[in-house]
Amino acid sequence: MTFSFGDPSAGLHGLARLGLSGSGGSALAVLFEGREPVTALARGDLPVDAGADFERLELDRLATTVEEPLQRWTLRIGDDELIFEATGPPADIEPSEPLARAGGMAGYEQLCRVHGTVRRHEVRCLGQRGHTWAEPD
């Protein structure tokens, strides 16, 4: 599951990805304040509980919760918390599409309105949330 946002007025931009596979979990996050990276996290092979899923998932300093399926999610990066609210229905990435075939993944993407606090700054902007599955090529 991937989240991204950019708030030019606050000068904050970020990306977070939480992944699950047979070998455990992975956590990736990068936050920029202006042109400077202020948070960077990249961890793989993280232990996960049996039956872990994306309804409520915490991996290292990243956590996500589905508040309302396909409508609203919470993302925590360390002490920062953002709410992602879908602006419309998801756009499917069909397995038969050339892009999905090339990467070995299928899923969907959604445009979102994002609000919350990052590095003690209020964030209000557009963002994106995506959910893909399968083994990437």
Coordinates of N, CA and C in Angstrom, one line a residue:
M1 N 0.9 -1.2 0.0 CA 0.0 0.0 0.0 C 0.9 1.2 0.0
T2 N 0.6 2.2 -0.9 CA 1.5 3.3 -1.0 C 0.6 4.6 -0.8
F3 N 1.2 5.6 -0.1 CA 0.6 6.9 0.1 C 1.6 7.9 -0.4
S4 N 1.1 9.0 -1.0 CA 2.0 10.1 -1.4 C 1.2 11.4 -1.2
F5 N 1.9 12.5 -1.0 CA 1.3 13.8 -0.8 C 2.3 14.9 -1.1
G6 N 1.8 16.0 -1.4 CA 2.6 17.2 -1.7 C 1.9 18.5 -1.3
D7 N 2.3 19.2 -0.3 CA 1.7 20.5 0.1 C 2.7 21.6 -0.2
P8 N 2.6 22.2 -1.4 CA 3.6 23.3 -1.7 C 3.6 24.5 -0.8
S9 N 2.4 24.8 -0.2 CA 2.3 26.0 0.7 C 3.1 25.7 2.0
A10 N 3.1 24.4 2.5 CA 3.8 24.1 3.7 C 5.2 23.6 3.4
G11 N 5.5 23.4 2.1 CA 6.8 23.0 1.7 C 7.1 21.5 2.1
L12 N 6.1 20.7 2.2 CA 6.2 19.3 2.7 C 5.7 18.4 1.6
H13 N 6.5 17.3 1.3 CA 6.1 16.3 0.4 C 6.6 15.0 0.9
G14 N 5.9 13.9 0.6 CA 6.3 12.6 1.1 C 5.7 11.4 0.4
L15 N 6.3 10.3 0.7 CA 5.9 9.0 0.1 C 6.1 8.0 1.2
A16 N 5.1 7.1 1.4 CA 5.2 6.0 2.3 C 4.7 4.7 1.7
R17 N 5.3 3.6 1.9 CA 4.9 2.3 1.4 C 5.0 1.3 2.4
L18 N 4.0 0.5 2.6 CA 4.0 -0.6 3.5 C 3.7 -1.8 2.7
G19 N 4.5 -2.9 2.9 CA 4.3 -4.1 2.1 C 4.3 -5.3 2.9
L20 N 3.6 -6.3 2.4 CA 3.5 -7.6 3.1 C 3.9 -8.7 2.0
S21 N 4.7 -9.7 2.4 CA 5.0 -10.8 1.6 C 5.2 -12.0 2.4
G22 N 5.4 -13.1 1.8 CA 5.6 -14.4 2.6 C 6.8 -14.3 3.5
S23 N 7.8 -13.4 3.2 CA 9.0 -13.3 4.0 C 8.9 -12.3 5.1
G24 N 7.8 -11.5 5.2 CA 7.6 -10.5 6.3 C 7.1 -9.2 5.7
G25 N 7.4 -8.1 6.4 CA 6.9 -6.8 6.0 C 8.0 -5.9 5.5
S26 N 7.7 -4.9 4.8 CA 8.7 -3.9 4.4 C 8.1 -2.5 4.6
A27 N 8.9 -1.6 5.0 CA 8.5 -0.2 5.3 C 9.4 0.8 4.6
L28 N 8.9 1.7 3.8 CA 9.6 2.7 3.1 C 8.9 4.0 3.3
A29 N 9.7 5.0 3.6 CA 9.1 6.4 3.8 C 10.2 7.4 3.5
V30 N 9.8 8.5 2.8 CA 10.7 9.6 2.6 C 9.8 10.9 2.8
L31 N 10.3 11.8 3.6 CA 9.6 13.1 3.8 C 10.6 14.2 3.4
F32 N 10.2 15.2 2.6 CA 11.0 16.3 2.3 C 10.4 17.6 2.8
E33 N 11.2 18.4 3.4 CA 10.8 19.8 3.8 C 11.6 20.7 2.8
G34 N 10.9 21.3 1.9 CA 11.6 22.0 0.8 C 12.3 21.0 0.0
R35 N 13.6 21.2 -0.2 CA 14.4 20.2 -1.0 C 15.2 19.3 -0.1
E36 N 15.1 19.4 1.2 CA 15.8 18.6 2.1 C 15.1 17.4 2.6
P37 N 15.6 16.2 2.5 CA 15.0 15.0 3.1 C 15.1 15.1 4.6
V38 N 14.0 15.0 5.3 CA 14.0 15.1 6.8 C 13.6 13.8 7.5
T39 N 13.1 12.9 6.7 CA 12.8 11.5 7.2 C 13.1 10.6 6.1
A40 N 13.9 9.5 6.4 CA 14.1 8.5 5.5 C 14.1 7.1 6.2
L41 N 13.3 6.2 5.7 CA 13.2 4.9 6.3 C 13.1 3.9 5.2
A42 N 13.9 2.8 5.3 CA 13.8 1.7 4.3 C 14.2 0.5 5.0
R43 N 13.2 -0.4 5.3 CA 13.5 -1.6 6.1 C 12.7 -2.7 5.4
G44 N 13.3 -3.9 5.3 CA 12.7 -5.1 4.8 C 12.8 -6.2 5.8
D45 N 12.2 -7.3 5.5 CA 12.2 -8.5 6.3 C 11.7 -8.2 7.8
L46 N 10.8 -7.3 7.9 CA 10.3 -7.0 9.3 C 9.3 -8.1 9.7
P47 N 9.4 -8.5 11.0 CA 8.4 -9.5 11.4 C 7.0 -9.0 11.4
V48 N 6.1 -9.9 11.1 CA 4.6 -9.5 11.1 C 3.9 -10.7 11.7
D49 N 2.8 -10.4 12.4 CA 2.0 -11.4 13.0 C 1.3 -12.2 11.9
A50 N 1.0 -13.5 12.2 CA 0.2 -14.3 11.3 C -1.1 -13.6 11.1
G51 N -1.6 -13.6 9.8 CA -2.8 -13.0 9.5 C -2.8 -11.5 9.4
A52 N -1.6 -10.9 9.4 CA -1.5 -9.4 9.3 C -2.1 -9.0 8.0
D53 N -2.8 -7.8 8.0 CA -3.4 -7.3 6.8 C -3.4 -5.8 6.9
F54 N -3.9 -5.1 5.8 CA -3.8 -3.7 5.7 C -4.9 -3.0 6.4
E55 N -5.8 -3.7 7.1 CA -6.9 -3.0 7.9 C -6.3 -2.2 9.0
R56 N -5.2 -2.8 9.6 CA -4.5 -2.1 10.7 C -3.1 -2.7 10.6
L57 N -2.1 -2.0 10.2 CA -0.8 -2.5 10.0 C 0.2 -1.5 10.5
E58 N 1.2 -2.0 11.3 CA 2.3 -1.2 11.8 C 3.6 -1.9 11.5
L59 N 4.5 -1.3 10.8 CA 5.8 -1.8 10.5 C 6.8 -0.7 10.8
D60 N 7.7 -1.0 11.8 CA 8.7 -0.1 12.2 C 8.0 1.2 12.6
R61 N 8.3 2.3 12.0 CA 7.7 3.6 12.4 C 6.6 4.0 11.5
L62 N 6.1 3.1 10.6 CA 5.0 3.4 9.7 C 3.8 2.6 10.2
A63 N 2.6 3.2 10.1 CA 1.4 2.5 10.5 C 0.3 3.1 9.6
T64 N -0.7 2.2 9.3 CA -1.8 2.6 8.5 C -3.1 1.9 9.1
T65 N -4.2 2.6 9.0 CA -5.5 2.0 9.4 C -6.5 2.4 8.3
V66 N -7.3 1.4 8.0 CA -8.4 1.7 7.1 C -9.6 2.1 8.0
E67 N -10.0 3.4 7.8 CA -11.1 3.9 8.6 C -12.4 3.6 7.9
E68 N -12.4 3.7 6.6 CA -13.6 3.4 5.8 C -13.1 2.8 4.5
P69 N -13.4 1.6 4.2 CA -12.8 1.0 2.9 C -13.1 1.8 1.7
L70 N -12.0 2.0 0.9 CA -12.0 2.8 -0.3 C -12.4 4.2 -0.2
Q71 N -12.4 4.7 1.1 CA -12.9 6.1 1.3 C -11.9 6.9 2.2
R72 N -11.4 6.3 3.3 CA -10.6 7.0 4.3 C -9.6 6.2 5.0
W73 N -8.4 6.7 5.1 CA -7.3 6.0 5.7 C -6.5 6.9 6.6
T74 N -5.8 6.4 7.6 CA -4.9 7.1 8.5 C -3.5 6.6 8.2
L75 N -2.6 7.5 8.1 CA -1.2 7.1 7.9 C -0.4 7.8 9.0
R76 N 0.5 7.0 9.7 CA 1.4 7.6 10.7 C 2.8 7.3 10.2
I77 N 3.6 8.3 10.2 CA 5.0 8.2 10.0 C 5.7 8.8 11.2
G78 N 6.2 7.9 12.1 CA 6.7 8.4 13.4 C 5.6 9.1 14.2
D79 N 5.9 10.3 14.6 CA 4.9 11.1 15.3 C 3.9 11.9 14.5
D80 N 4.1 11.8 13.2 CA 3.3 12.6 12.2 C 2.1 11.7 11.8
E81 N 0.9 12.4 11.6 CA -0.3 11.6 11.2 C -1.0 12.4 10.2
L82 N -1.4 11.7 9.1 CA -2.2 12.2 8.0 C -3.4 11.4 7.8
I83 N -4.5 12.1 7.4 CA -5.7 11.4 6.9 C -5.8 11.6 5.4
F84 N -6.1 10.5 4.8 CA -6.3 10.4 3.3 C -7.7 10.1 3.1
E85 N -8.4 11.0 2.3 CA -9.8 10.8 2.0 C -10.0 10.8 0.5
A86 N -10.6 9.7 -0.1 CA -10.7 9.6 -1.5 C -11.6 10.7 -2.1
T87 N -11.2 11.2 -3.2 CA -12.1 12.2 -3.9 C -13.0 11.5 -4.9
G88 N -12.8 10.2 -5.2 CA -13.7 9.5 -6.1 C -13.4 8.0 -6.1
P89 N -13.9 7.3 -7.0 CA -13.7 5.8 -7.0 C -12.3 5.5 -7.4
P90 N -11.8 4.3 -7.1 CA -10.5 3.9 -7.5 C -10.4 3.7 -9.0
A91 N -9.2 3.9 -9.5 CA -8.9 3.6 -10.9 C -8.1 2.3 -10.9
D92 N -8.7 1.2 -11.5 CA -8.1 -0.1 -11.5 C -6.9 -0.2 -12.4
I93 N -5.9 -1.0 -11.9 CA -4.8 -1.4 -12.8 C -5.0 -2.8 -13.1
E94 N -5.6 -3.1 -14.2 CA -5.9 -4.5 -14.6 C -4.7 -5.3 -15.0
P95 N -4.6 -6.5 -14.6 CA -3.5 -7.4 -14.9 C -3.2 -7.5 -16.4
S96 N -4.2 -7.3 -17.3 CA -4.0 -7.4 -18.7 C -3.4 -6.1 -19.3
E97 N -3.3 -5.0 -18.6 CA -2.8 -3.7 -19.1 C -1.3 -3.9 -19.2
P98 N -0.7 -3.2 -20.3 CA 0.8 -3.4 -20.5 C 1.6 -2.9 -19.3
L99 N 1.2 -1.9 -18.6 CA 2.0 -1.4 -17.4 C 1.9 -2.5 -16.3
A100 N 0.8 -3.1 -16.0 CA 0.7 -4.1 -15.0 C 1.5 -5.3 -15.4
R101 N 1.4 -5.7 -16.7 CA 2.1 -6.9 -17.1 C 3.6 -6.7 -17.0
A102 N 4.1 -5.5 -17.4 CA 5.5 -5.2 -17.3 C 6.0 -5.2 -15.9
G103 N 5.3 -4.8 -14.9 CA 5.7 -4.8 -13.5 C 5.3 -6.0 -12.7
G104 N 4.4 -6.8 -13.3 CA 4.0 -8.0 -12.6 C 3.0 -7.7 -11.5
M105 N 2.3 -6.5 -11.5 CA 1.4 -6.1 -10.4 C 0.1 -5.8 -10.9
A106 N -1.0 -5.9 -10.1 CA -2.3 -5.4 -10.4 C -2.8 -4.6 -9.1
G107 N -3.8 -3.8 -9.3 CA -4.3 -3.1 -8.1 C -5.1 -1.9 -8.5
Y108 N -5.0 -0.8 -7.7 CA -5.8 0.4 -8.0 C -5.1 1.6 -7.3
E109 N -5.5 2.7 -7.8 CA -5.0 4.0 -7.3 C -6.1 4.9 -7.1
Q110 N -6.0 5.8 -6.1 CA -7.1 6.8 -5.8 C -6.5 8.1 -5.5
L111 N -7.0 9.2 -6.1 CA -6.7 10.5 -5.8 C -7.4 10.9 -4.4
C112 N -6.7 11.6 -3.6 CA -7.2 11.8 -2.2 C -6.9 13.3 -1.8
R113 N -7.7 13.7 -0.9 CA -7.5 15.0 -0.2 C -6.8 14.5 1.1
V114 N -5.7 15.2 1.5 CA -4.9 14.9 2.6 C -4.9 16.0 3.6
H115 N -5.0 15.7 4.9 CA -4.9 16.7 5.9 C -4.3 16.0 7.2
G116 N -3.6 16.8 8.0 CA -3.0 16.4 9.2 C -1.8 17.2 9.6
T117 N -0.9 16.6 10.3 CA 0.3 17.4 10.8 C 1.5 16.6 10.5
V118 N 2.5 17.3 9.9 CA 3.8 16.8 9.6 C 4.9 17.8 10.1
R119 N 5.7 17.3 10.9 CA 6.8 18.1 11.5 C 6.2 19.4 12.1
R120 N 5.2 19.3 12.8 CA 4.5 20.4 13.5 C 3.9 21.4 12.6
H121 N 3.7 21.1 11.3 CA 3.1 21.9 10.3 C 1.8 21.3 9.9
E122 N 0.7 22.2 9.7 CA -0.5 21.7 9.2 C -0.4 21.4 7.7
V123 N -0.9 20.3 7.3 CA -0.9 19.9 5.9 C -2.3 19.8 5.4
R124 N -2.5 20.4 4.2 CA -3.8 20.3 3.5 C -3.5 20.4 2.0
C125 N -3.7 19.2 1.4 CA -3.3 19.1 0.0 C -3.9 17.9 -0.7
L126 N -3.5 17.7 -1.9 CA -3.9 16.5 -2.7 C -2.8 15.5 -2.5
G127 N -3.2 14.2 -2.6 CA -2.3 13.1 -2.5 C -2.9 11.9 -3.3
Q128 N -2.2 10.8 -3.1 CA -2.6 9.6 -3.8 C -2.4 8.4 -2.9
R129 N -3.3 7.4 -3.0 CA -3.2 6.2 -2.3 C -3.4 5.1 -3.3
G130 N -2.5 4.1 -3.2 CA -2.5 3.0 -4.1 C -2.4 1.7 -3.4
H131 N -3.0 0.6 -4.0 CA -2.8 -0.7 -3.4 C -2.6 -1.7 -4.5
T132 N -1.4 -2.3 -4.5 CA -1.1 -3.3 -5.5 C -0.8 -4.6 -4.9
W133 N -0.9 -5.7 -5.7 CA -0.6 -7.0 -5.1 C 0.1 -7.8 -6.2
A134 N 0.6 -9.0 -5.8 CA 1.4 -9.9 -6.6 C 2.9 -9.7 -6.4
E135 N 3.7 -10.5 -7.0 CA 5.1 -10.3 -6.9 C 5.6 -9.4 -8.0
P136 N 6.3 -8.3 -7.6 CA 6.8 -7.4 -8.7 C 7.9 -8.1 -9.5
D137 N 7.9 -7.7 -10.8 CA 9.0 -8.3 -11.6 C 10.2 -7.4 -11.5

